[in-house]
Tab-separated table of C-alpha atoms and ligand atoms in Angstrom:
chain	number	residue	atom	x	y	z
A	1	SER	CA	0.000	0.000	0.000
A	2	THR	CA	1.061	3.584	-0.703
A	3	ALA	CA	-0.768	4.978	2.353
A	4	GLY	CA	1.373	7.338	4.398
A	5	GLN	CA	3.965	7.688	1.640
A	6	VAL	CA	4.729	10.448	-0.829
A	7	ILE	CA	3.450	9.352	-4.260
A	8	LYS	CA	5.219	10.280	-7.497
A	9	CYS	CA	2.850	10.516	-10.458
A	10	ARG	CA	1.963	12.379	-13.653
A	11	ALA	CA	0.273	15.766	-13.597
A	12	ALA	CA	-0.385	18.558	-16.079
A	13	VAL	CA	1.200	21.592	-14.444
A	14	ALA	CA	0.397	25.230	-15.239
A	15	TRP	CA	3.729	26.924	-14.505
A	16	SER	CA	2.505	30.368	-15.496
A	17	ALA	CA	-0.357	32.190	-17.209
A	18	LYS	CA	-0.802	32.043	-20.998
A	19	LYS	CA	1.520	29.018	-21.386
A	20	PRO	CA	0.384	25.518	-22.364
A	21	LEU	CA	0.205	22.972	-19.542
A	22	SER	CA	3.312	20.897	-19.092
A	23	LEU	CA	3.253	17.187	-18.256
A	24	GLU	CA	5.450	16.586	-15.219
A	25	THR	CA	6.234	14.048	-12.551
A	26	VAL	CA	4.953	15.539	-9.299
A	27	GLU	CA	5.147	14.514	-5.650
A	28	VAL	CA	1.874	14.213	-3.769
A	29	ASP	CA	1.996	14.192	0.033
A	30	PRO	CA	-0.219	11.896	2.103
A	31	PRO	CA	-3.546	13.371	3.251
A	32	LYS	CA	-3.535	15.205	6.583
A	33	ALA	CA	-6.398	15.224	9.110
A	34	GLY	CA	-9.782	15.576	7.397
A	35	GLU	CA	-8.278	15.003	3.956
A	36	VAL	CA	-8.429	12.237	1.363
A	37	ARG	CA	-5.955	11.250	-1.348
A	38	VAL	CA	-7.689	10.239	-4.580
A	39	LYS	CA	-6.358	8.437	-7.664
A	40	ILE	CA	-7.976	10.364	-10.518
A	41	LYS	CA	-9.156	8.278	-13.469
A	42	SER	CA	-10.285	11.092	-15.737
A	43	SER	CA	-11.090	14.777	-15.858
A	44	GLY	CA	-13.043	17.127	-18.095
A	45	VAL	CA	-11.555	20.330	-19.483
A	46	CYS	CA	-13.686	23.344	-18.526
A	47	HIS	CA	-13.735	27.105	-19.182
A	48	THR	CA	-12.843	27.888	-15.592
A	49	ASP	CA	-9.511	26.081	-16.046
A	50	ALA	CA	-8.907	28.094	-19.215
A	51	TYR	CA	-9.941	31.344	-17.532
A	52	THR	CA	-7.363	30.882	-14.773
A	53	LEU	CA	-4.725	29.810	-17.296
A	54	SER	CA	-5.435	32.952	-19.351
A	55	GLY	CA	-4.152	35.108	-16.490
A	56	GLU	CA	-7.401	37.142	-16.439
A	57	ASP	CA	-8.492	35.666	-13.112
A	58	PRO	CA	-7.261	38.080	-10.422
A	59	GLU	CA	-7.298	35.203	-7.908
A	60	GLY	CA	-5.247	32.920	-10.165
A	61	ILE	CA	-1.976	31.747	-8.599
A	62	PHE	CA	0.890	29.875	-10.261
A	63	PRO	CA	2.378	27.315	-10.471
A	64	VAL	CA	-0.832	25.344	-10.083
A	65	ILE	CA	-2.474	22.037	-10.940
A	66	LEU	CA	-5.804	22.917	-12.573
A	67	GLY	CA	-8.830	20.661	-13.199
A	68	HIS	CA	-12.088	20.404	-11.263
A	69	GLU	CA	-14.317	18.046	-13.280
A	70	GLY	CA	-12.967	14.618	-12.419
A	71	ALA	CA	-13.646	11.250	-10.858
A	72	GLY	CA	-11.466	8.623	-9.237
A	73	VAL	CA	-10.845	6.133	-6.459
A	74	VAL	CA	-9.805	6.796	-2.856
A	75	GLU	CA	-6.176	5.759	-2.270
A	76	SER	CA	-5.945	6.620	1.439
A	77	VAL	CA	-7.573	8.815	4.064
A	78	GLY	CA	-6.159	11.159	6.686
A	79	GLU	CA	-6.725	11.145	10.417
A	80	GLY	CA	-10.335	11.365	11.524
A	81	VAL	CA	-11.882	10.645	8.123
A	82	THR	CA	-14.690	8.126	8.558
A	83	ASP	CA	-16.904	8.799	5.514
A	84	PHE	CA	-14.394	7.313	3.036
A	85	LYS	CA	-12.094	4.325	2.753
A	86	SER	CA	-9.515	3.117	0.265
A	87	GLY	CA	-11.251	1.853	-2.884
A	88	ASP	CA	-14.350	4.076	-2.728
A	89	HIS	CA	-15.344	5.649	-6.041
A	90	VAL	CA	-15.583	9.412	-5.640
A	91	ILE	CA	-16.136	12.759	-7.356
A	92	PRO	CA	-14.279	15.863	-6.050
A	93	LEU	CA	-16.550	18.877	-5.490
A	94	TYR	CA	-15.365	22.466	-5.839
A	95	VAL	CA	-18.386	23.522	-3.799
A	96	PRO	CA	-17.960	21.532	-0.589
A	97	GLN	CA	-20.709	20.616	1.865
A	98	CYS	CA	-19.647	20.570	5.522
A	99	TYR	CA	-23.209	20.267	6.952
A	100	ASP	CA	-22.071	22.579	9.724
A	101	CYS	CA	-21.680	26.172	8.498
A	102	GLU	CA	-24.449	28.749	8.354
A	103	PHE	CA	-24.738	28.242	4.603
A	104	CYS	CA	-24.959	24.441	4.761
A	105	LYS	CA	-27.700	24.731	7.373
A	106	HIS	CA	-29.668	27.198	5.262
A	107	PRO	CA	-32.089	25.516	2.869
A	108	LYS	CA	-31.817	28.263	0.241
A	109	THR	CA	-28.123	28.021	-0.638
A	110	ASN	CA	-25.467	25.485	-1.592
A	111	LEU	CA	-22.478	27.785	-1.065
A	112	CYS	CA	-20.673	26.117	1.856
A	113	GLN	CA	-18.145	28.595	3.260
A	114	LYS	CA	-16.146	26.250	5.515
A	115	ILE	CA	-12.902	26.241	3.506
A	116	ARG	CA	-13.576	29.134	1.130
A	117	VAL	CA	-10.636	31.312	2.172
A	118	THR	CA	-7.871	28.697	1.872
A	119	GLN	CA	-9.452	27.133	-1.227
A	120	GLY	CA	-9.356	30.564	-2.897
A	121	LYS	CA	-5.651	30.813	-2.060
A	122	GLY	CA	-4.881	27.428	-3.629
A	123	LEU	CA	-4.089	25.812	-0.283
A	124	MET	CA	-5.440	23.104	1.999
A	125	PRO	CA	-7.175	24.303	5.207
A	126	ASP	CA	-3.905	24.180	7.204
A	127	GLY	CA	-2.453	26.733	4.791
A	128	THR	CA	-0.066	24.380	2.991
A	129	SER	CA	0.014	22.472	-0.316
A	130	ARG	CA	0.305	18.711	-0.890
A	131	PHE	CA	1.993	19.103	-4.312
A	132	ARG	CA	5.629	19.599	-5.309
A	133	CYS	CA	7.522	19.432	-8.584
A	134	ASN	CA	11.308	19.725	-8.916
A	135	GLY	CA	11.438	20.982	-5.344
A	136	LYS	CA	8.885	23.748	-5.992
A	137	GLN	CA	5.519	23.926	-4.259
A	138	LEU	CA	2.493	23.803	-6.580
A	139	PHE	CA	-0.870	25.334	-5.669
A	140	HIS	CA	-4.182	23.482	-5.527
A	141	PHE	CA	-7.102	24.656	-7.688
A	142	MET	CA	-10.759	24.977	-6.645
A	143	GLY	CA	-10.088	22.413	-3.947
A	144	CYS	CA	-9.849	19.697	-6.633
A	145	SER	CA	-6.727	19.753	-8.905
A	146	THR	CA	-7.982	16.848	-11.009
A	147	PHE	CA	-5.273	17.260	-13.682
A	148	SER	CA	-3.035	15.174	-11.413
A	149	GLU	CA	-3.072	11.388	-11.331
A	150	TYR	CA	-3.214	11.650	-7.530
A	151	THR	CA	-4.707	14.604	-5.693
A	152	VAL	CA	-5.519	15.484	-2.093
A	153	VAL	CA	-8.899	17.029	-1.271
A	154	CYS	CA	-10.883	17.751	1.888
A	155	ALA	CA	-13.336	15.043	2.880
A	156	ILE	CA	-16.071	17.721	2.804
A	157	SER	CA	-15.156	18.305	-0.872
A	158	LEU	CA	-15.774	14.718	-1.915
A	159	CYS	CA	-18.767	12.448	-2.488
A	160	LYS	CA	-18.953	8.686	-2.735
A	161	VAL	CA	-20.740	7.357	-5.805
A	162	ASP	CA	-21.966	4.034	-7.228
A	163	ALA	CA	-18.856	1.947	-7.980
A	164	LYS	CA	-20.533	0.547	-11.104
A	165	ALA	CA	-20.694	3.989	-12.728
A	166	PRO	CA	-17.991	4.695	-15.366
A	167	LEU	CA	-15.348	6.976	-13.823
A	168	GLU	CA	-14.270	8.241	-17.242
A	169	LYS	CA	-17.714	9.843	-17.662
A	170	ILE	CA	-19.252	10.789	-14.332
A	171	GLY	CA	-16.569	13.376	-13.518
A	172	LEU	CA	-18.566	15.763	-15.693
A	173	LEU	CA	-21.138	15.862	-12.898
A	174	GLY	CA	-18.470	17.722	-10.893
A	175	CYS	CA	-19.149	20.907	-12.859
A	176	GLY	CA	-20.745	21.744	-16.214
A	177	ILE	CA	-23.604	19.267	-16.430
A	178	SER	CA	-24.782	19.725	-12.843
A	179	THR	CA	-24.509	23.504	-13.180
A	180	GLY	CA	-26.820	23.761	-16.185
A	181	TYR	CA	-29.204	20.988	-15.175
A	182	GLY	CA	-29.589	22.417	-11.659
A	183	ALA	CA	-30.110	25.942	-13.016
A	184	ALA	CA	-33.255	24.647	-14.747
A	185	LEU	CA	-34.444	22.335	-11.954
A	186	ASN	CA	-33.470	24.212	-8.805
A	187	THR	CA	-32.826	27.874	-9.559
A	188	ALA	CA	-35.548	28.481	-12.163
A	189	ASN	CA	-37.706	25.513	-11.157
A	190	VAL	CA	-39.097	25.337	-14.712
A	191	GLU	CA	-42.661	23.995	-14.874
A	192	LYS	CA	-44.494	21.878	-17.438
A	193	ASP	CA	-45.561	23.777	-20.569
A	194	SER	CA	-43.190	26.695	-19.889
A	195	THR	CA	-41.518	28.620	-22.674
A	196	VAL	CA	-37.748	28.901	-22.352
A	197	ALA	CA	-34.763	30.491	-24.126
A	198	VAL	CA	-31.209	29.248	-23.550
A	199	PHE	CA	-28.409	31.635	-24.592
A	200	GLY	CA	-25.219	29.690	-25.396
A	201	LEU	CA	-25.446	26.058	-26.478
A	202	GLY	CA	-22.179	24.714	-25.081
A	203	GLY	CA	-22.083	21.973	-22.463
A	204	VAL	CA	-23.662	24.193	-19.822
A	205	GLY	CA	-26.479	25.427	-22.077
A	206	LEU	CA	-27.296	21.899	-23.246
A	207	ALA	CA	-27.481	20.753	-19.634
A	208	VAL	CA	-30.057	23.525	-19.077
A	209	VAL	CA	-31.961	22.206	-22.109
A	210	MET	CA	-31.869	18.697	-20.596
A	211	GLY	CA	-33.444	20.018	-17.366
A	212	CYS	CA	-36.125	21.960	-19.273
A	213	VAL	CA	-37.016	18.880	-21.345
A	214	GLU	CA	-37.324	16.816	-18.151
A	215	ARG	CA	-39.751	19.398	-16.736
A	216	GLY	CA	-41.893	19.321	-19.890
A	217	ALA	CA	-41.214	22.812	-21.250
A	218	LYS	CA	-43.281	23.214	-24.432
A	219	GLN	CA	-40.955	25.600	-26.279
A	220	ILE	CA	-37.166	25.731	-25.854
A	221	ILE	CA	-35.441	28.319	-28.016
A	222	GLY	CA	-31.677	27.852	-28.339
A	223	VAL	CA	-29.711	31.037	-29.067
A	224	ASP	CA	-26.133	30.774	-30.328
A	225	MET	CA	-24.048	32.704	-32.825
A	226	ASN	CA	-22.297	29.547	-33.965
A	227	PRO	CA	-24.617	27.789	-36.467
A	228	ASP	CA	-22.734	24.516	-35.907
A	229	LYS	CA	-24.322	24.322	-32.449
A	230	GLU	CA	-27.868	23.804	-33.793
A	231	ALA	CA	-27.721	20.110	-34.716
A	232	ALA	CA	-26.532	18.794	-31.344
A	233	ALA	CA	-28.897	21.152	-29.524
A	234	ARG	CA	-31.875	19.795	-31.491
A	235	LYS	CA	-30.907	16.296	-30.326
A	236	PHE	CA	-31.001	17.561	-26.748
A	237	GLY	CA	-34.494	18.948	-27.345
A	238	ILE	CA	-34.487	22.600	-28.435
A	239	THR	CA	-37.605	23.314	-30.500
A	240	ASP	CA	-36.241	26.455	-32.216
A	241	PHE	CA	-32.793	27.818	-33.025
A	242	VAL	CA	-32.027	31.522	-33.309
A	243	ASN	CA	-28.713	32.942	-34.473
A	244	PRO	CA	-28.297	36.582	-33.372
A	245	LYS	CA	-26.135	37.136	-36.461
A	246	ASP	CA	-29.231	36.627	-38.636
A	247	HIS	CA	-30.926	39.574	-36.911
A	248	GLU	CA	-28.268	42.239	-36.816
A	249	LYS	CA	-30.701	45.135	-37.184
A	250	LYS	CA	-32.668	44.181	-34.091
A	251	PRO	CA	-31.628	43.425	-30.521
A	252	ILE	CA	-32.048	39.696	-29.952
A	253	GLN	CA	-34.479	40.272	-27.074
A	254	GLU	CA	-36.892	42.012	-29.479
A	255	VAL	CA	-36.668	39.076	-31.877
A	256	LEU	CA	-37.501	36.647	-29.076
A	257	VAL	CA	-40.319	38.763	-27.611
A	258	GLU	CA	-41.956	38.906	-31.063
A	259	MET	CA	-41.455	35.173	-31.619
A	260	THR	CA	-43.158	34.323	-28.335
A	261	ASN	CA	-45.978	36.847	-28.181
A	262	GLY	CA	-44.585	38.907	-25.334
A	263	GLY	CA	-41.546	37.055	-24.027
A	264	LEU	CA	-40.431	33.884	-22.289
A	265	ASP	CA	-41.304	32.349	-18.961
A	266	TYR	CA	-37.632	31.504	-18.327
A	267	THR	CA	-34.326	32.482	-19.893
A	268	PHE	CA	-30.800	31.283	-19.109
A	269	GLU	CA	-27.484	32.969	-19.898
A	270	CYS	CA	-24.858	30.244	-20.385
A	271	ILE	CA	-22.040	32.285	-21.934
A	272	GLY	CA	-20.653	34.697	-19.346
A	273	ASN	CA	-21.305	37.813	-21.463
A	274	VAL	CA	-22.862	40.769	-19.599
A	275	ASP	CA	-24.552	42.148	-22.729
A	276	VAL	CA	-26.220	38.797	-23.356
A	277	MET	CA	-27.272	38.738	-19.681
A	278	ARG	CA	-29.210	41.950	-20.320
A	279	SER	CA	-30.780	40.512	-23.465
A	280	ALA	CA	-31.775	37.381	-21.560
A	281	LEU	CA	-33.493	39.415	-18.841
A	282	GLU	CA	-35.295	41.652	-21.338
A	283	ALA	CA	-36.473	38.620	-23.348
A	284	CYS	CA	-38.501	37.533	-20.304
A	285	HIS	CA	-42.258	38.018	-20.244
A	286	LYS	CA	-43.551	41.100	-18.459
A	287	GLY	CA	-45.195	40.225	-15.166
A	288	TRP	CA	-43.612	36.850	-14.473
A	289	GLY	CA	-40.527	36.022	-16.564
A	290	THR	CA	-37.402	34.874	-14.731
A	291	SER	CA	-33.854	35.039	-16.081
A	292	VAL	CA	-31.044	32.976	-14.585
A	293	ILE	CA	-27.370	33.915	-14.966
A	294	VAL	CA	-25.352	30.701	-15.278
A	295	GLY	CA	-22.289	31.847	-17.254
A	296	VAL	CA	-19.415	33.374	-15.312
A	297	ALA	CA	-18.425	36.846	-16.516
A	298	GLY	CA	-14.864	38.135	-16.277
A	299	ALA	CA	-13.715	39.790	-13.056
A	300	GLY	CA	-14.904	43.390	-12.683
A	301	LYS	CA	-17.679	43.155	-15.318
A	302	GLU	CA	-21.046	44.708	-14.449
A	303	ILE	CA	-24.602	44.064	-15.607
A	304	SER	CA	-27.166	46.722	-16.363
A	305	THR	CA	-30.790	47.144	-17.385
A	306	ARG	CA	-33.567	49.648	-16.744
A	307	PRO	CA	-35.039	49.036	-13.268
A	308	PHE	CA	-38.465	49.247	-14.943
A	309	GLN	CA	-37.735	45.737	-16.264
A	310	LEU	CA	-37.852	44.441	-12.698
A	311	VAL	CA	-40.578	46.786	-11.480
A	312	THR	CA	-42.798	45.283	-14.148
A	313	GLY	CA	-42.392	41.799	-12.801
A	314	ARG	CA	-39.296	40.231	-14.273
A	315	THR	CA	-36.884	38.443	-11.907
A	316	TRP	CA	-33.111	38.274	-12.299
A	317	LYS	CA	-31.343	35.382	-10.566
A	318	GLY	CA	-27.996	33.624	-10.565
A	319	THR	CA	-26.762	30.170	-9.738
A	320	ALA	CA	-23.529	28.398	-8.833
A	321	PHE	CA	-23.220	24.644	-9.268
A	322	GLY	CA	-26.899	24.657	-10.247
A	323	GLY	CA	-27.957	25.313	-6.676
A	324	PHE	CA	-27.213	21.677	-5.794
A	325	LYS	CA	-26.020	20.988	-2.259
A	326	SER	CA	-23.055	19.091	-3.572
A	327	ARG	CA	-22.520	15.970	-1.429
A	328	ASP	CA	-26.259	15.342	-1.095
A	329	SER	CA	-26.947	15.708	-4.801
A	330	VAL	CA	-24.087	14.446	-6.965
A	331	PRO	CA	-24.406	10.762	-5.914
A	332	LYS	CA	-28.119	10.988	-6.829
A	333	LEU	CA	-27.246	12.467	-10.224
A	334	VAL	CA	-24.910	9.506	-10.794
A	335	ASP	CA	-27.816	7.163	-9.962
A	336	LYS	CA	-30.044	9.041	-12.412
A	337	TYR	CA	-27.406	8.573	-15.108
A	338	MET	CA	-27.191	4.848	-14.347
A	339	LYS	CA	-31.000	4.640	-14.745
A	340	LYS	CA	-30.678	6.463	-18.085
A	341	GLN	CA	-32.681	9.424	-16.763
A	342	LEU	CA	-29.789	11.838	-17.289
A	343	LYS	CA	-27.386	12.216	-20.218
A	344	ILE	CA	-23.603	12.341	-19.846
A	345	ASP	CA	-22.229	10.468	-22.884
A	346	GLU	CA	-23.831	12.970	-25.271
A	347	PHE	CA	-21.732	15.784	-23.766
A	348	ILE	CA	-18.421	14.011	-24.415
A	349	THR	CA	-17.200	14.953	-27.874
A	350	HIS	CA	-13.482	14.196	-27.413
A	351	THR	CA	-11.438	11.802	-25.276
A	352	MET	CA	-7.652	11.848	-25.030
A	353	PRO	CA	-4.763	10.753	-22.826
A	354	VAL	CA	-3.594	13.404	-20.339
A	355	GLU	CA	-0.444	13.852	-22.422
A	356	GLU	CA	-2.669	15.588	-25.026
A	357	ILE	CA	-4.487	17.869	-22.596
A	358	ASN	CA	-3.490	21.044	-24.437
A	359	ARG	CA	-5.483	19.777	-27.431
A	360	GLY	CA	-8.537	19.717	-25.160
A	361	PHE	CA	-8.044	23.432	-24.451
A	362	GLU	CA	-7.548	24.197	-28.153
A	363	LEU	CA	-10.769	22.388	-29.124
A	364	MET	CA	-12.657	24.313	-26.457
A	365	HIS	CA	-11.313	27.692	-27.603
A	366	ALA	CA	-12.179	26.843	-31.204
A	367	GLY	CA	-15.783	26.024	-30.204
A	368	LYS	CA	-15.340	22.510	-31.590
A	369	SER	CA	-16.024	20.516	-28.445
A	370	LEU	CA	-18.767	20.243	-25.864
A	371	ARG	CA	-16.505	18.484	-23.422
A	372	SER	CA	-13.063	16.923	-23.801
A	373	ILE	CA	-12.135	14.232	-21.305
A	374	VAL	CA	-8.518	13.457	-20.426
A	375	ASN	CA	-7.694	10.025	-19.044
A	376	PHE	CA	-4.804	8.994	-16.812
B	401	APR	N1	-24.486	35.199	-28.457
B	401	APR	C1	-24.885	33.925	-28.612
B	401	APR	N2	-24.094	32.863	-28.397
B	401	APR	C2	-22.837	33.091	-28.000
B	401	APR	C3	-22.332	34.400	-27.808
B	401	APR	C4	-23.233	35.497	-28.055
B	401	APR	N3	-22.841	36.750	-27.904
B	401	APR	N4	-21.052	34.299	-27.391
B	401	APR	C5	-20.750	32.994	-27.324
B	401	APR	N5	-21.823	32.252	-27.694
B	401	APR	C6	-21.951	30.794	-27.717
B	401	APR	C7	-20.759	30.053	-28.279
B	401	APR	O1	-20.880	29.906	-29.685
B	401	APR	C8	-20.857	28.696	-27.552
B	401	APR	O2	-21.602	27.752	-28.296
B	401	APR	O3	-22.043	30.356	-26.371
B	401	APR	C9	-21.609	29.008	-26.277
B	401	APR	C10	-20.773	28.829	-25.003
B	401	APR	O4	-20.479	27.491	-24.884
B	401	APR	P1	-19.056	26.938	-24.449
B	401	APR	O5	-18.000	27.886	-24.907
B	401	APR	O6	-18.970	25.514	-24.875
B	401	APR	O7	-19.120	27.059	-22.847
B	401	APR	P2	-19.757	26.120	-21.728
B	401	APR	O8	-18.817	25.046	-21.348
B	401	APR	O9	-21.148	25.727	-22.103
B	401	APR	O10	-19.817	27.165	-20.527
B	401	APR	C11	-20.565	28.345	-20.660
B	401	APR	O11	-20.495	28.963	-18.378
B	401	APR	O12	-18.931	27.924	-17.034
B	401	APR	C12	-19.425	29.146	-17.489
B	401	APR	O13	-18.383	31.194	-17.839
B	401	APR	C13	-18.331	29.836	-18.184
B	401	APR	O14	-18.253	30.765	-20.382
B	401	APR	C14	-18.615	29.623	-19.650
B	401	APR	C15	-20.128	29.380	-19.685
B	402	ZN	ZN1	-20.753	24.256	4.974
């Protein structure tokens, strides 16, 4: 057994901003009290990894091991950890659930604050890192760092899942799919026969579509400026596709309001663009329409609209991790997938060995992938 020992393994290291990841042999310390060391099987490549790598994230710290959409198997546990044992199949969660903080005890939020400060600094709760490479300390990322073959996470940032579920797929429930699906189910709480518009038909937007289909929405308008996104989105269940580029003389919200006789019951922004956020709000029906911000805008960006939009009954909301309390919900989402009530396979457009991880980022930037999975 490797328990208690330093493990040497492969990891994709981000040495500095704007540089490709570099495959290295890293040293991973054993888990300390309340921590778990996990052997990662696979990880998805997500925009948040790219955003930090771009150097635009003011909280980004280097050198770092990115990745937060993975799944694996517990290698060993630290002192006091009773919820996990070696061999358990697990998904790391960048939104933890401690069951103890004010936020965990509040029914209306999933934003556990227990380890927020150290997680934001790229460190474990004791203020140190478990990763080294060539004698240099590497930072953790979002409490997950799934681009390493072995990683150490807090036990409150981990959930145990059905061991029969394929680890090379279910890691996607650690971010994009749960975020979009939960935005529809939890944050908007879309009802049967609703009308819906989803702005941005990437992995997150399609997960919103999946949630709206499950709830029986009668019209789901997909909005994307890339015409290549229509075909896959139709398979997920959009009933109409609108490309803003085909309506350059008119703001897209006017196009949608005309199409729907006054606006939509629900709209979702799944891009991270503050101008589109405004369009999504203003495409909502007067009196009752609700718009949910799902996409993450760049640091310092601000949204605007006329307050009259809200005075006249529209609601503007936002969501992180789809509003799911993470440890309670993700194992249930895995079960739903196993019962074929939730799609994951359809989101995976590319699979590659970790050695080719930079190709995953390139495909994402080129708009050619929904999700790329890297395998160890
Ligand atoms: N109008 C319409 N569609 C747009 C626009 C726009 N102005 N800008 C971009 N798009 C489309 C892109 O063509 C793409 O299909 O939005 C889609 C975004 O999808 P992805 O890039 O695949 O991103 P995804 O993984 O779905 O994540 C969406 O959520 O996680 C956050 O902030 C993160 O930007 C990310 C967003
Ligand atoms: Zn908590």
